[in-house]
Amino acid sequence: MLGSASYITLRNSTLRKAVLLDFGDTLVLMKESYVGKVEELRVKSLLEYLKRKGLAVGEREFRERFINVSERMNGFCERYSIELTIDVVVADTLREMGFAVELKDVWDVEQAAYGFLLEACALPGDALSALEKLMTAGFKMAVVSNTRSDWFVREALRKLNILDYFDYVSTSANLGVRKPRPEPFLKALKKLGVTCRETVMIGDQTTTDVKGALNLGMRVIQIVGVGQTVNSRLTGIKPTFYAQNLYEAADRATTLV
């Protein structure tokens, strides 16, 4: 992290340029030991949460219904680019099981549904160098993430000791809409005090990060993996540049605005 004097000077820079970064698989990665296990761990944590609430639910039925409701809602959200938060998913699951549950009854479910994932989060090896490069170059920075939990994104950034790099965190859980809709991007730009032409988006997903930012006239750097590269070719949606990692993306961003 930069020394406090240098940090304050850069954050107060009169230069009007910014970088927006996607959260998952761009800025933060999941440890391999958790891959393929998240839903099972989430169900286990939720069952413990419901037990503490005094709700006696059948484990097998809850698991099946929760996964079905979650997948159904996620499909709906992807189709209409809206967000339904995790409390909505859990409440609807319980209602399908015959419980008279309202959202206020599960207001504190986020930590049960996402708290265990904090241990699964890791930074790419080049993340700190990339963030330092952008900060030193005078960029304002914000995170723009599609997620069912605003709390999780902020806590993960805090736990990884990188939250202070960012002037704003924009989440679909907080706004109610997902990328590629313009609102998540525009909210961040307003908070940063910059325009689309003064901003570079760095992300990994073609149909959300790349498409949404391009539609607003931003320059976009896509961090590519096999899936994302194929996706770009199939959709015809192409970023301004591709990058193999976060540091390469940060380095390229310094040449664009």
XYZ file of N, CA and C in Angstrom:
771
model
N 0.853 -1.195 0.000
C 0.000 0.000 0.000
C 0.880 1.233 0.000
N 0.443 2.272 -0.658
C 1.199 3.504 -0.694
C 1.263 4.137 0.680
N 2.315 4.919 0.928
C 2.375 5.691 2.153
C 1.207 6.649 2.211
N 0.797 7.048 3.407
C -0.429 7.835 3.562
C -0.375 9.157 2.820
N 0.771 9.855 2.853
C 0.863 11.151 2.184
C 0.704 11.000 0.678
N 1.420 10.023 0.105
C 1.323 9.785 -1.334
C -0.070 9.342 -1.721
N -0.666 8.509 -0.872
C -2.004 7.973 -1.134
C -3.023 9.100 -1.212
N -2.978 10.017 -0.239
C -3.931 11.129 -0.206
C -3.719 12.037 -1.406
N -2.454 12.296 -1.736
C -2.162 13.157 -2.878
C -2.747 12.594 -4.160
N -2.566 11.290 -4.370
C -3.069 10.668 -5.589
C -4.575 10.621 -5.623
N -5.206 10.378 -4.469
C -6.663 10.301 -4.443
C -7.287 11.666 -4.703
N -6.552 12.725 -4.394
C -7.063 14.075 -4.610
C -6.579 14.669 -5.931
N -6.006 13.834 -6.776
C -5.476 14.303 -8.052
C -6.570 14.952 -8.887
N -6.191 16.014 -9.626
C -7.162 16.705 -10.467
C -7.376 15.985 -11.790
N -6.567 14.975 -12.074
C -6.746 14.219 -13.306
C -8.094 13.515 -13.299
N -8.799 13.603 -14.403
C -10.107 12.976 -14.501
C -9.981 11.706 -15.334
N -9.652 10.620 -14.676
C -9.604 9.333 -15.353
C -9.865 8.247 -14.326
N -10.492 7.170 -14.800
C -10.921 6.143 -13.852
C -10.866 4.761 -14.486
N -10.785 3.775 -13.613
C -10.882 2.375 -14.018
C -11.965 1.716 -13.184
N -12.865 1.008 -13.853
C -13.858 0.175 -13.184
C -13.394 -1.268 -13.298
N -13.475 -2.003 -12.190
C -13.036 -3.398 -12.198
C -14.161 -4.317 -11.774
N -14.318 -5.392 -12.523
C -15.213 -6.462 -12.107
C -14.619 -7.132 -10.868
N -15.470 -7.807 -10.093
C -15.025 -8.451 -8.852
C -14.550 -9.892 -9.102
N -15.496 -10.796 -9.314
C -15.160 -12.208 -9.422
C -14.425 -12.572 -10.697
N -13.342 -13.334 -10.568
C -12.521 -13.814 -11.677
C -11.780 -12.707 -12.409
N -11.816 -11.507 -11.856
C -11.015 -10.399 -12.364
C -10.118 -9.877 -11.251
N -10.761 -9.323 -10.232
C -10.035 -8.763 -9.097
C -9.811 -9.795 -7.998
N -10.776 -10.683 -7.838
C -10.721 -11.699 -6.781
C -10.996 -13.072 -7.390
N -10.208 -14.052 -6.990
C -10.366 -15.419 -7.473
C -10.850 -16.325 -6.349
N -11.413 -17.466 -6.731
C -11.795 -18.476 -5.748
C -10.695 -19.527 -5.650
N -10.330 -19.876 -4.423
C -9.326 -20.914 -4.222
C -9.812 -22.228 -4.826
N -8.906 -22.954 -5.420
C -9.268 -24.187 -6.117
C -9.937 -25.203 -5.201
N -9.588 -25.198 -3.938
C -10.158 -26.172 -3.002
C -11.653 -25.978 -2.796
N -12.188 -24.807 -3.212
C -13.615 -24.532 -3.065
C -14.395 -24.749 -4.356
N -13.711 -24.883 -5.463
C -14.385 -25.017 -6.755
C -15.254 -26.274 -6.763
N -16.511 -26.102 -7.153
C -17.446 -27.218 -7.211
C -18.088 -27.568 -5.883
N -17.736 -26.849 -4.822
C -18.256 -27.167 -3.496
C -19.103 -26.054 -2.886
N -19.214 -24.946 -3.581
C -19.836 -23.764 -2.990
C -21.289 -23.992 -2.607
N -22.088 -24.546 -3.507
C -23.511 -24.700 -3.211
C -23.744 -25.646 -2.040
N -22.984 -26.722 -1.973
C -23.140 -27.663 -0.865
C -22.752 -27.013 0.460
N -21.683 -26.242 0.457
C -21.268 -25.528 1.663
C -22.288 -24.467 2.050
N -22.879 -23.815 1.040
C -23.891 -22.792 1.321
C -25.131 -23.415 1.939
N -25.580 -24.531 1.394
C -26.750 -25.212 1.948
C -26.491 -25.619 3.393
N -25.326 -26.148 3.662
C -24.973 -26.554 5.026
C -25.010 -25.368 5.979
N -24.449 -24.248 5.550
C -24.437 -23.046 6.379
C -25.844 -22.504 6.597
N -26.674 -22.548 5.554
C -28.051 -22.067 5.676
C -28.874 -22.953 6.600
N -28.653 -24.250 6.548
C -29.370 -25.163 7.445
C -29.027 -24.867 8.902
N -27.781 -24.572 9.173
C -27.375 -24.205 10.531
C -28.013 -22.884 10.943
N -28.090 -21.949 10.009
C -28.730 -20.656 10.263
C -30.205 -20.838 10.596
N -30.901 -21.643 9.806
C -32.329 -21.868 10.032
C -32.575 -22.591 11.350
N -31.682 -23.479 11.712
C -31.799 -24.175 12.995
C -31.699 -23.184 14.141
N -30.772 -22.227 14.029
C -30.646 -21.189 15.063
C -31.891 -20.330 15.120
N -32.578 -20.199 13.990
C -33.819 -19.417 13.926
C -35.013 -20.193 14.477
N -34.809 -21.461 14.760
C -35.895 -22.288 15.270
C -36.783 -22.871 14.198
N -36.296 -22.882 12.944
C -37.074 -23.447 11.840
C -36.598 -24.872 11.568
N -37.467 -25.831 11.808
C -37.119 -27.241 11.601
C -37.427 -27.623 10.158
N -36.411 -27.596 9.318
C -36.600 -27.923 7.905
C -35.910 -29.247 7.595
N -36.506 -29.999 6.685
C -35.878 -31.237 6.238
C -34.670 -30.919 5.369
N -33.530 -31.509 5.682
C -32.298 -31.171 4.969
C -32.396 -31.464 3.478
N -32.876 -32.634 3.136
C -32.929 -33.016 1.726
C -33.894 -32.124 0.954
N -35.074 -31.896 1.525
C -36.057 -31.063 0.829
C -35.544 -29.642 0.678
N -34.946 -29.099 1.740
C -34.429 -27.729 1.651
C -33.347 -27.629 0.583
N -32.444 -28.594 0.576
C -31.356 -28.574 -0.404
C -31.910 -28.556 -1.829
N -32.840 -29.444 -2.110
C -33.394 -29.538 -3.462
C -34.160 -28.275 -3.841
N -34.991 -27.803 -2.927
C -35.802 -26.621 -3.238
C -34.942 -25.361 -3.348
N -33.970 -25.230 -2.460
C -33.108 -24.043 -2.506
C -32.344 -23.978 -3.822
N -31.766 -25.086 -4.229
C -31.012 -25.103 -5.481
C -31.924 -24.815 -6.664
N -33.131 -25.377 -6.661
C -34.078 -25.132 -7.752
C -34.513 -23.672 -7.801
N -34.853 -23.123 -6.640
C -35.274 -21.719 -6.583
C -34.128 -20.808 -7.004
N -32.937 -21.103 -6.518
C -31.771 -20.285 -6.845
C -31.494 -20.294 -8.343
N -31.537 -21.457 -8.954
C -31.280 -21.555 -10.394
C -32.374 -20.864 -11.195
N -33.621 -21.034 -10.764
C -34.737 -20.400 -11.470
C -34.633 -18.875 -11.405
N -34.340 -18.371 -10.222
C -34.223 -16.921 -10.063
C -33.017 -16.375 -10.806
N -31.930 -17.132 -10.812
C -30.745 -16.668 -11.523
C -31.012 -16.579 -13.022
N -31.743 -17.548 -13.557
C -32.111 -17.487 -14.964
C -32.970 -16.276 -15.272
N -33.912 -15.992 -14.376
C -34.777 -14.820 -14.534
C -33.946 -13.542 -14.482
N -33.016 -13.475 -13.530
C -32.173 -12.290 -13.378
C -31.281 -12.078 -14.591
N -30.729 -13.160 -15.108
C -29.870 -13.042 -16.287
C -30.668 -12.588 -17.506
N -31.883 -13.089 -17.613
C -32.703 -12.737 -18.773
C -33.069 -11.262 -18.770
N -33.404 -10.720 -17.599
C -33.882 -9.340 -17.516
C -32.858 -8.382 -16.915
N -31.670 -8.871 -16.607
C -30.594 -8.056 -16.030
C -31.041 -7.316 -14.775
N -31.753 -8.045 -13.914
C -32.129 -7.504 -12.618
C -31.440 -8.348 -11.547
N -31.560 -7.940 -10.288
C -30.969 -8.718 -9.209
C -31.988 -9.025 -8.130
N -32.010 -10.265 -7.704
C -32.800 -10.698 -6.558
C -31.809 -11.161 -5.503
N -31.826 -10.524 -4.361
C -30.825 -10.776 -3.335
C -31.064 -12.107 -2.636
N -30.068 -12.542 -1.882
C -30.107 -13.873 -1.287
C -31.250 -14.034 -0.290
N -31.661 -12.964 0.386
C -32.786 -13.086 1.322
C -34.074 -13.425 0.586
N -34.218 -12.918 -0.641
C -35.390 -13.242 -1.459
C -35.370 -14.720 -1.831
N -34.207 -15.230 -2.191
C -34.072 -16.641 -2.571
C -34.427 -17.546 -1.397
N -33.891 -17.247 -0.229
C -34.143 -18.078 0.953
C -35.603 -17.991 1.377
N -36.170 -16.794 1.380
C -37.568 -16.630 1.780
C -38.497 -17.388 0.838
N -38.249 -17.303 -0.464
C -39.089 -18.017 -1.427
C -38.947 -19.529 -1.275
N -37.743 -19.987 -0.975
C -37.530 -21.417 -0.742
C -38.366 -21.895 0.436
N -38.329 -21.151 1.515
C -39.077 -21.533 2.715
C -40.580 -21.469 2.483
N -41.034 -20.483 1.708
C -42.467 -20.394 1.408
C -42.916 -21.585 0.574
N -42.064 -22.021 -0.353
C -42.404 -23.209 -1.142
C -42.501 -24.455 -0.266
N -41.815 -24.426 0.866
C -41.844 -25.555 1.794
C -42.992 -25.451 2.795
N -43.783 -24.371 2.681
C -44.954 -24.230 3.535
C -44.779 -23.343 4.746
N -43.637 -22.676 4.868
C -43.410 -21.783 6.004
C -43.937 -20.385 5.686
N -44.584 -19.775 6.668
C -45.088 -18.409 6.510
C -43.953 -17.439 6.843
N -43.115 -17.176 5.856
C -41.904 -16.382 6.071
C -41.962 -15.104 5.241
N -41.558 -13.993 5.848
C -41.428 -12.728 5.145
C -39.950 -12.354 5.081
N -39.629 -11.387 4.231
C -38.230 -10.994 4.081
C -37.617 -10.536 5.398
N -38.404 -9.861 6.210
C -37.878 -9.367 7.485
C -37.472 -10.505 8.412
N -37.998 -11.685 8.171
C -37.656 -12.834 9.016
C -36.271 -13.396 8.700
N -35.750 -13.079 7.523
C -34.426 -13.586 7.132
C -33.502 -12.430 6.732
N -33.696 -11.297 7.366
C -32.934 -10.097 7.009
C -31.423 -10.282 7.198
N -31.040 -11.184 8.102
C -29.628 -11.369 8.435
C -29.010 -12.610 7.787
N -29.597 -13.078 6.700
C -29.157 -14.341 6.104
C -27.870 -14.215 5.280
N -27.485 -13.004 4.919
C -26.317 -12.831 4.050
C -25.054 -13.487 4.601
N -24.810 -13.301 5.885
C -23.579 -13.853 6.452
C -23.590 -15.377 6.429
N -24.760 -15.972 6.634
C -24.853 -17.433 6.567
C -24.642 -17.933 5.146
N -25.163 -17.192 4.176
C -25.090 -17.620 2.777
C -23.747 -17.326 2.126
N -23.020 -16.334 2.655
C -21.781 -15.913 2.006
C -20.568 -15.837 2.924
N -20.778 -15.851 4.235
C -19.651 -15.691 5.144
C -18.552 -16.720 4.952
N -18.930 -17.964 4.715
C -17.934 -19.031 4.531
C -17.069 -18.795 3.298
N -17.604 -18.048 2.327
C -16.871 -17.804 1.088
C -15.713 -16.824 1.264
N -15.714 -16.093 2.370
C -14.611 -15.162 2.598
C -13.276 -15.902 2.645
N -13.307 -17.110 3.191
C -12.077 -17.906 3.252
C -11.686 -18.458 1.885
N -12.626 -18.450 0.954
C -12.355 -18.980 -0.386
C -11.741 -17.943 -1.311
N -11.765 -16.682 -0.904
C -11.308 -15.598 -1.772
C -9.793 -15.439 -1.736
N -9.234 -15.212 -2.899
C -7.794 -14.984 -3.007
C -7.534 -13.950 -4.093
N -6.451 -13.230 -3.949
C -6.057 -12.265 -4.970
C -5.199 -12.939 -6.033
N -5.356 -12.544 -7.291
C -4.380 -12.978 -8.291
C -2.994 -12.509 -7.855
N -1.972 -13.237 -8.239
C -0.630 -12.898 -7.795
C -0.176 -11.502 -8.170
N -0.766 -10.950 -9.235
C -0.359 -9.629 -9.707
C -1.316 -8.521 -9.285
N -2.277 -8.825 -8.424
C -3.329 -7.861 -8.103
C -2.790 -6.603 -7.435
N -1.980 -6.759 -6.410
C -1.479 -5.587 -5.697
C -0.606 -4.718 -6.598
N 0.213 -5.340 -7.408
C 1.050 -4.575 -8.341
C 0.185 -3.815 -9.339
N -0.892 -4.455 -9.793
C -1.795 -3.809 -10.747
C -2.498 -2.613 -10.114
N -3.002 -2.790 -8.895
C -3.696 -1.700 -8.214
C -2.743 -0.551 -7.906
N -1.527 -0.872 -7.493
C -0.530 0.166 -7.228
C -0.202 0.936 -8.505
N -0.110 0.226 -9.611
C 0.205 0.883 -10.885
C -0.890 1.876 -11.261
N -2.140 1.445 -11.118
C -3.259 2.328 -11.447
C -3.326 3.515 -10.500
N -3.111 3.279 -9.216
C -3.145 4.359 -8.244
C -2.033 5.368 -8.512
N -0.844 4.858 -8.763
C 0.293 5.738 -9.020
C 0.083 6.566 -10.282
N -0.620 5.989 -11.258
C -0.903 6.705 -12.508
C -2.025 7.725 -12.350
N -2.625 7.799 -11.173
C -3.638 8.815 -10.909
C -5.061 8.418 -11.205
N -5.321 7.131 -11.393
C -6.673 6.675 -11.680
C -7.519 6.608 -10.408
N -8.756 7.059 -10.530
C -9.759 6.721 -9.527
C -10.257 5.320 -9.860
N -10.674 4.573 -8.840
C -11.079 3.191 -9.096
C -12.369 2.840 -8.370
N -13.154 1.984 -9.026
C -14.387 1.470 -8.429
C -14.560 0.016 -8.836
N -15.219 -0.732 -7.983
C -15.600 -2.112 -8.287
C -17.039 -2.103 -8.774
N -17.325 -2.834 -9.842
C -18.687 -2.967 -10.360
C -18.974 -4.460 -10.482
N -19.873 -4.967 -9.628
C -20.051 -6.418 -9.515
C -21.509 -6.844 -9.586
N -21.753 -7.939 -10.310
C -23.043 -8.627 -10.239
C -22.977 -9.623 -9.087
N -23.816 -9.447 -8.088
C -23.776 -10.306 -6.908
C -25.095 -10.222 -6.153
N -25.431 -11.299 -5.458
C -26.630 -11.295 -4.629
C -26.359 -10.744 -3.233
N -25.108 -10.414 -2.951
C -24.766 -9.918 -1.618
C -23.770 -8.773 -1.692
N -24.245 -7.570 -1.407
C -23.373 -6.403 -1.321
C -22.393 -6.573 -0.162
N -22.891 -7.113 0.938
C -22.064 -7.320 2.127
C -20.853 -8.184 1.806
N -21.043 -9.259 1.064
C -19.952 -10.182 0.756
C -18.839 -9.503 -0.032
N -19.195 -8.750 -1.054
C -18.179 -8.097 -1.878
C -17.338 -7.149 -1.033
N -18.001 -6.340 -0.224
C -17.266 -5.381 0.610
C -16.395 -6.083 1.650
N -16.937 -7.120 2.270
C -16.170 -7.846 3.284
C -14.975 -8.566 2.668
N -15.154 -9.102 1.467
C -14.042 -9.775 0.794
C -12.927 -8.785 0.474
N -13.296 -7.618 -0.036
C -12.295 -6.594 -0.334
C -11.577 -6.147 0.932
N -12.348 -6.032 2.015
C -11.750 -5.629 3.295
C -10.804 -6.711 3.819
N -11.246 -7.951 3.754
C -10.427 -9.055 4.255
C -9.124 -9.197 3.472
N -9.185 -8.894 2.194
C -8.004 -8.991 1.340
C -7.153 -7.722 1.372
N -7.571 -6.768 2.205
C -6.818 -5.518 2.415
C -6.686 -4.666 1.154
N -7.739 -4.655 0.333
C -7.689 -3.816 -0.868
C -8.879 -2.861 -0.958
N -9.752 -2.852 0.025
C -10.940 -1.995 -0.045
C -10.564 -0.523 -0.173
N -9.494 -0.103 0.486
C -9.116 1.307 0.477
C -8.607 1.800 -0.871
N -8.347 0.910 -1.785
C -7.953 1.343 -3.125
C -9.130 1.952 -3.886
N -10.340 1.645 -3.451
C -11.514 1.979 -4.252
C -12.320 3.132 -3.664
N -12.709 4.038 -4.568
C -13.538 5.168 -4.167
C -15.004 4.781 -4.061
N -15.381 3.688 -4.701
C -16.789 3.285 -4.681
C -16.895 1.806 -5.037
N -17.900 1.159 -4.470
C -18.215 -0.234 -4.794
C -19.666 -0.282 -5.254
N -19.880 -0.655 -6.502
C -21.218 -0.729 -7.093
C -21.613 -2.194 -7.240
N -22.692 -2.601 -6.569
C -23.142 -3.997 -6.671
C -24.586 -4.064 -7.146
N -24.877 -5.117 -7.877
C -26.250 -5.321 -8.351
C -27.192 -5.561 -7.183
N -26.682 -6.152 -6.102
C -27.521 -6.378 -4.924
C -28.011 -5.065 -4.349
N -27.183 -4.046 -4.407
C -27.545 -2.741 -3.864
C -28.429 -1.947 -4.818
N -28.172 -2.085 -6.120
C -28.901 -1.300 -7.117
C -30.161 -1.979 -7.626
N -30.204 -3.317 -7.552
C -31.367 -4.045 -8.042
C -31.309 -4.402 -9.511
N -30.237 -4.015 -10.194
C -30.065 -4.347 -11.615
C -28.643 -4.833 -11.845
N -28.473 -5.642 -12.888
C -27.180 -6.236 -13.203
C -26.542 -5.609 -14.434
N -25.228 -5.705 -14.504
C -24.569 -5.502 -15.795
C -25.129 -6.546 -16.760
N -25.367 -6.238 -18.025
C -24.829 -5.115 -18.786
C -25.694 -3.855 -18.787
N -26.739 -3.813 -17.962
C -27.520 -2.581 -17.921
C -26.621 -1.415 -17.531
N -26.968 -0.209 -17.947
C -26.062 0.929 -17.725
C -25.972 1.399 -16.280
N -27.015 1.157 -15.482
C -27.058 1.745 -14.144
C -25.846 1.436 -13.266
N -25.383 0.173 -13.192
C -24.225 -0.095 -12.330
C -22.978 0.693 -12.732
N -22.759 0.834 -14.039
C -21.611 1.599 -14.519
C -21.795 3.093 -14.242
N -22.979 3.606 -14.582
C -23.224 5.040 -14.449
C -23.213 5.499 -13.001
N -23.694 4.642 -12.100
C -23.646 4.979 -10.678
C -22.201 5.155 -10.232
N -21.340 4.251 -10.666
C -19.922 4.345 -10.305
C -19.283 5.598 -10.896
N -19.591 5.893 -12.153
C -19.015 7.077 -12.791
C -19.438 8.353 -12.080
N -20.701 8.406 -11.675
C -21.193 9.582 -10.956
C -20.444 9.759 -9.642
N -20.238 8.658 -8.930
C -19.526 8.725 -7.657
C -18.066 9.145 -7.846
N -17.474 8.725 -8.964
C -16.076 9.059 -9.229
C -15.912 10.435 -9.863
N -17.005 10.982 -10.390
C -16.941 12.289 -11.027
C -16.248 12.280 -12.372
N -16.465 11.201 -13.144
C -15.834 11.076 -14.458
C -16.888 10.726 -15.500
N -16.499 10.828 -16.765
C -17.383 10.466 -17.865
C -16.987 9.102 -18.423
N -17.818 8.584 -19.303
C -17.517 7.296 -19.938
C -16.222 7.354 -20.737
N -15.995 8.471 -21.406
C -14.797 8.602 -22.241
C -13.524 8.695 -21.402
N -13.675 8.996 -20.143
C -12.519 9.095 -19.244
C -12.298 7.809 -18.451
N -13.003 6.750 -18.843
C -13.027 5.537 -18.027
C -12.684 4.295 -18.835
N -11.957 3.388 -18.196
C -11.650 2.072 -18.757
C -12.299 1.017 -17.869
N -12.961 0.051 -18.488
C -13.538 -1.080 -17.761
C -12.623 -2.282 -17.917
N -12.326 -2.956 -16.797
C -11.556 -4.200 -16.825
C -12.426 -5.313 -16.260
N -12.679 -6.341 -17.062
C -13.510 -7.449 -16.604
C -13.227 -8.698 -17.408
N -13.932 -9.781 -17.070
C -13.676 -11.048 -17.769
C -14.869 -11.545 -18.579
N -16.074 -11.044 -18.302
C -17.267 -11.594 -18.942
C -17.701 -10.772 -20.156
N -17.874 -11.452 -21.266
C -18.214 -10.778 -22.518
C -19.584 -10.122 -22.475
N -20.594 -10.859 -22.026
C -21.973 -10.374 -22.138
C -22.376 -9.422 -21.025
N -21.544 -9.248 -20.025
C -21.867 -8.307 -18.942
C -20.850 -7.176 -18.877
N -19.601 -7.501 -18.574
C -18.567 -6.474 -18.441
C -18.288 -5.772 -19.761
N -17.996 -6.553 -20.783
C -17.593 -5.978 -22.068
C -18.771 -5.295 -22.751
N -19.861 -6.000 -22.890
C -21.028 -5.448 -23.586
C -21.545 -4.185 -22.913
N -21.716 -4.243 -21.599
C -22.277 -3.096 -20.889
C -21.420 -1.856 -21.005
N -20.112 -2.014 -20.859
C -19.216 -0.860 -20.925
C -19.094 -0.318 -22.345
N -19.017 -1.213 -23.331
C -18.944 -0.762 -24.725
C -20.184 0.023 -25.120
N -21.339 -0.416 -24.640
C -22.588 0.281 -24.967
C -22.584 1.731 -24.500
N -21.787 2.014 -23.478
C -21.716 3.369 -22.934
C -20.549 4.167 -23.506
N -19.792 3.560 -24.395
C -18.682 4.267 -25.022
C -17.378 4.209 -24.265
N -17.254 3.286 -23.315
C -15.993 3.131 -22.586
C -15.022 2.279 -23.394
N -13.743 2.430 -23.095
C -12.752 1.479 -23.546
C -12.793 0.294 -22.591
N -12.627 -0.906 -23.123
C -12.778 -2.121 -22.310
C -11.593 -3.053 -22.523
N -11.045 -3.532 -21.420
C -9.986 -4.536 -21.467
C -10.533 -5.812 -20.849
N -10.549 -6.876 -21.632
C -11.079 -8.152 -21.161
C -9.942 -9.086 -20.780
N -9.980 -9.548 -19.530
C -9.034 -10.560 -19.084
C -9.559 -11.902 -19.558
N -8.786 -12.569 -20.382
C -9.316 -13.730 -21.095
C -8.920 -15.048 -20.448
N -9.891 -15.958 -20.476
C -9.667 -17.367 -20.207
C -10.266 -18.081 -21.397
N -10.230 -19.386 -21.413
C -10.742 -20.136 -22.566
C -12.202 -19.814 -22.820
N -13.013 -19.836 -21.751
C -14.443 -19.600 -21.908
C -14.757 -18.225 -22.434
N -14.075 -17.216 -21.898
C -14.346 -15.848 -22.307
C -13.912 -15.594 -23.750
N -12.794 -16.175 -24.150
C -12.322 -15.976 -25.519
C -13.307 -16.564 -26.522
N -13.764 -17.779 -26.257
C -14.741 -18.424 -27.134
C -16.027 -17.617 -27.165
N -16.453 -17.154 -25.998
C -17.680 -16.376 -25.894
C -17.601 -15.133 -26.769
N -16.485 -14.443 -26.749
C -16.319 -13.246 -27.565
C -16.447 -13.569 -29.042
N -15.875 -14.680 -29.444
C -15.941 -15.055 -30.856
C -17.360 -15.409 -31.267
N -18.089 -16.048 -30.379
C -19.455 -16.455 -30.703
C -20.410 -15.277 -30.747
N -20.230 -14.327 -29.832
C -21.171 -13.212 -29.737
C -20.838 -12.063 -30.669
N -19.594 -11.979 -31.091
C -19.186 -10.842 -31.904
C -18.923 -9.599 -31.088
N -18.996 -9.716 -29.770
C -18.732 -8.587 -28.875
C -17.248 -8.598 -28.536
N -16.535 -7.588 -28.983
C -15.086 -7.580 -28.795
C -14.653 -6.364 -27.987
N -13.784 -6.575 -27.009
C -13.287 -5.461 -26.203
C -12.297 -4.614 -26.987
N -11.898 -3.516 -26.394
C -10.861 -2.686 -27.009
C -9.544 -3.445 -27.078
N -9.237 -4.143 -25.979
C -8.031 -4.973 -25.908
C -8.309 -6.213 -25.070
N -7.530 -7.249 -25.326
C -7.504 -8.421 -24.458
C -6.253 -8.336 -23.587
N -6.326 -8.953 -22.405
C -5.156 -9.054 -21.534
C -5.138 -10.438 -20.911
N -3.964 -10.941 -20.653
C -3.834 -12.275 -20.071
C -3.967 -12.271 -18.554
N -3.775 -11.128 -17.935
C -3.844 -11.044 -16.480
C -4.151 -9.619 -16.056
N -4.344 -9.429 -14.766
C -4.756 -8.126 -14.253
C -3.668 -7.075 -14.427
N -2.426 -7.458 -14.219
C -1.356 -6.467 -14.364
C -1.241 -5.990 -15.810
N -1.340 -6.904 -16.753
C -1.295 -6.510 -18.161
C -2.451 -5.572 -18.489
N -3.618 -5.853 -17.914
C -4.776 -4.984 -18.132
C -4.532 -3.597 -17.548
N -3.979 -3.541 -16.345
C -3.687 -2.251 -15.714
C -2.661 -1.469 -16.527
N -1.652 -2.153 -17.000
C -0.616 -1.505 -17.805
C -1.209 -0.930 -19.081
N -2.094 -1.685 -19.716
C -2.736 -1.218 -20.937
C -3.658 -0.035 -20.647
N -4.351 -0.073 -19.516
C -5.285 1.003 -19.168
C -4.585 2.350 -19.081
N -3.341 2.348 -18.628
C -2.621 3.616 -18.480
C -2.345 4.287 -19.818
N -2.503 3.565 -20.911
C -2.258 4.139 -22.239
C -3.543 4.596 -22.923
N -4.691 4.321 -22.308
C -5.965 4.542 -23.003
C -6.655 5.853 -22.651
N -6.430 6.392 -21.457
C -7.081 7.657 -21.078
C -6.064 8.586 -20.439
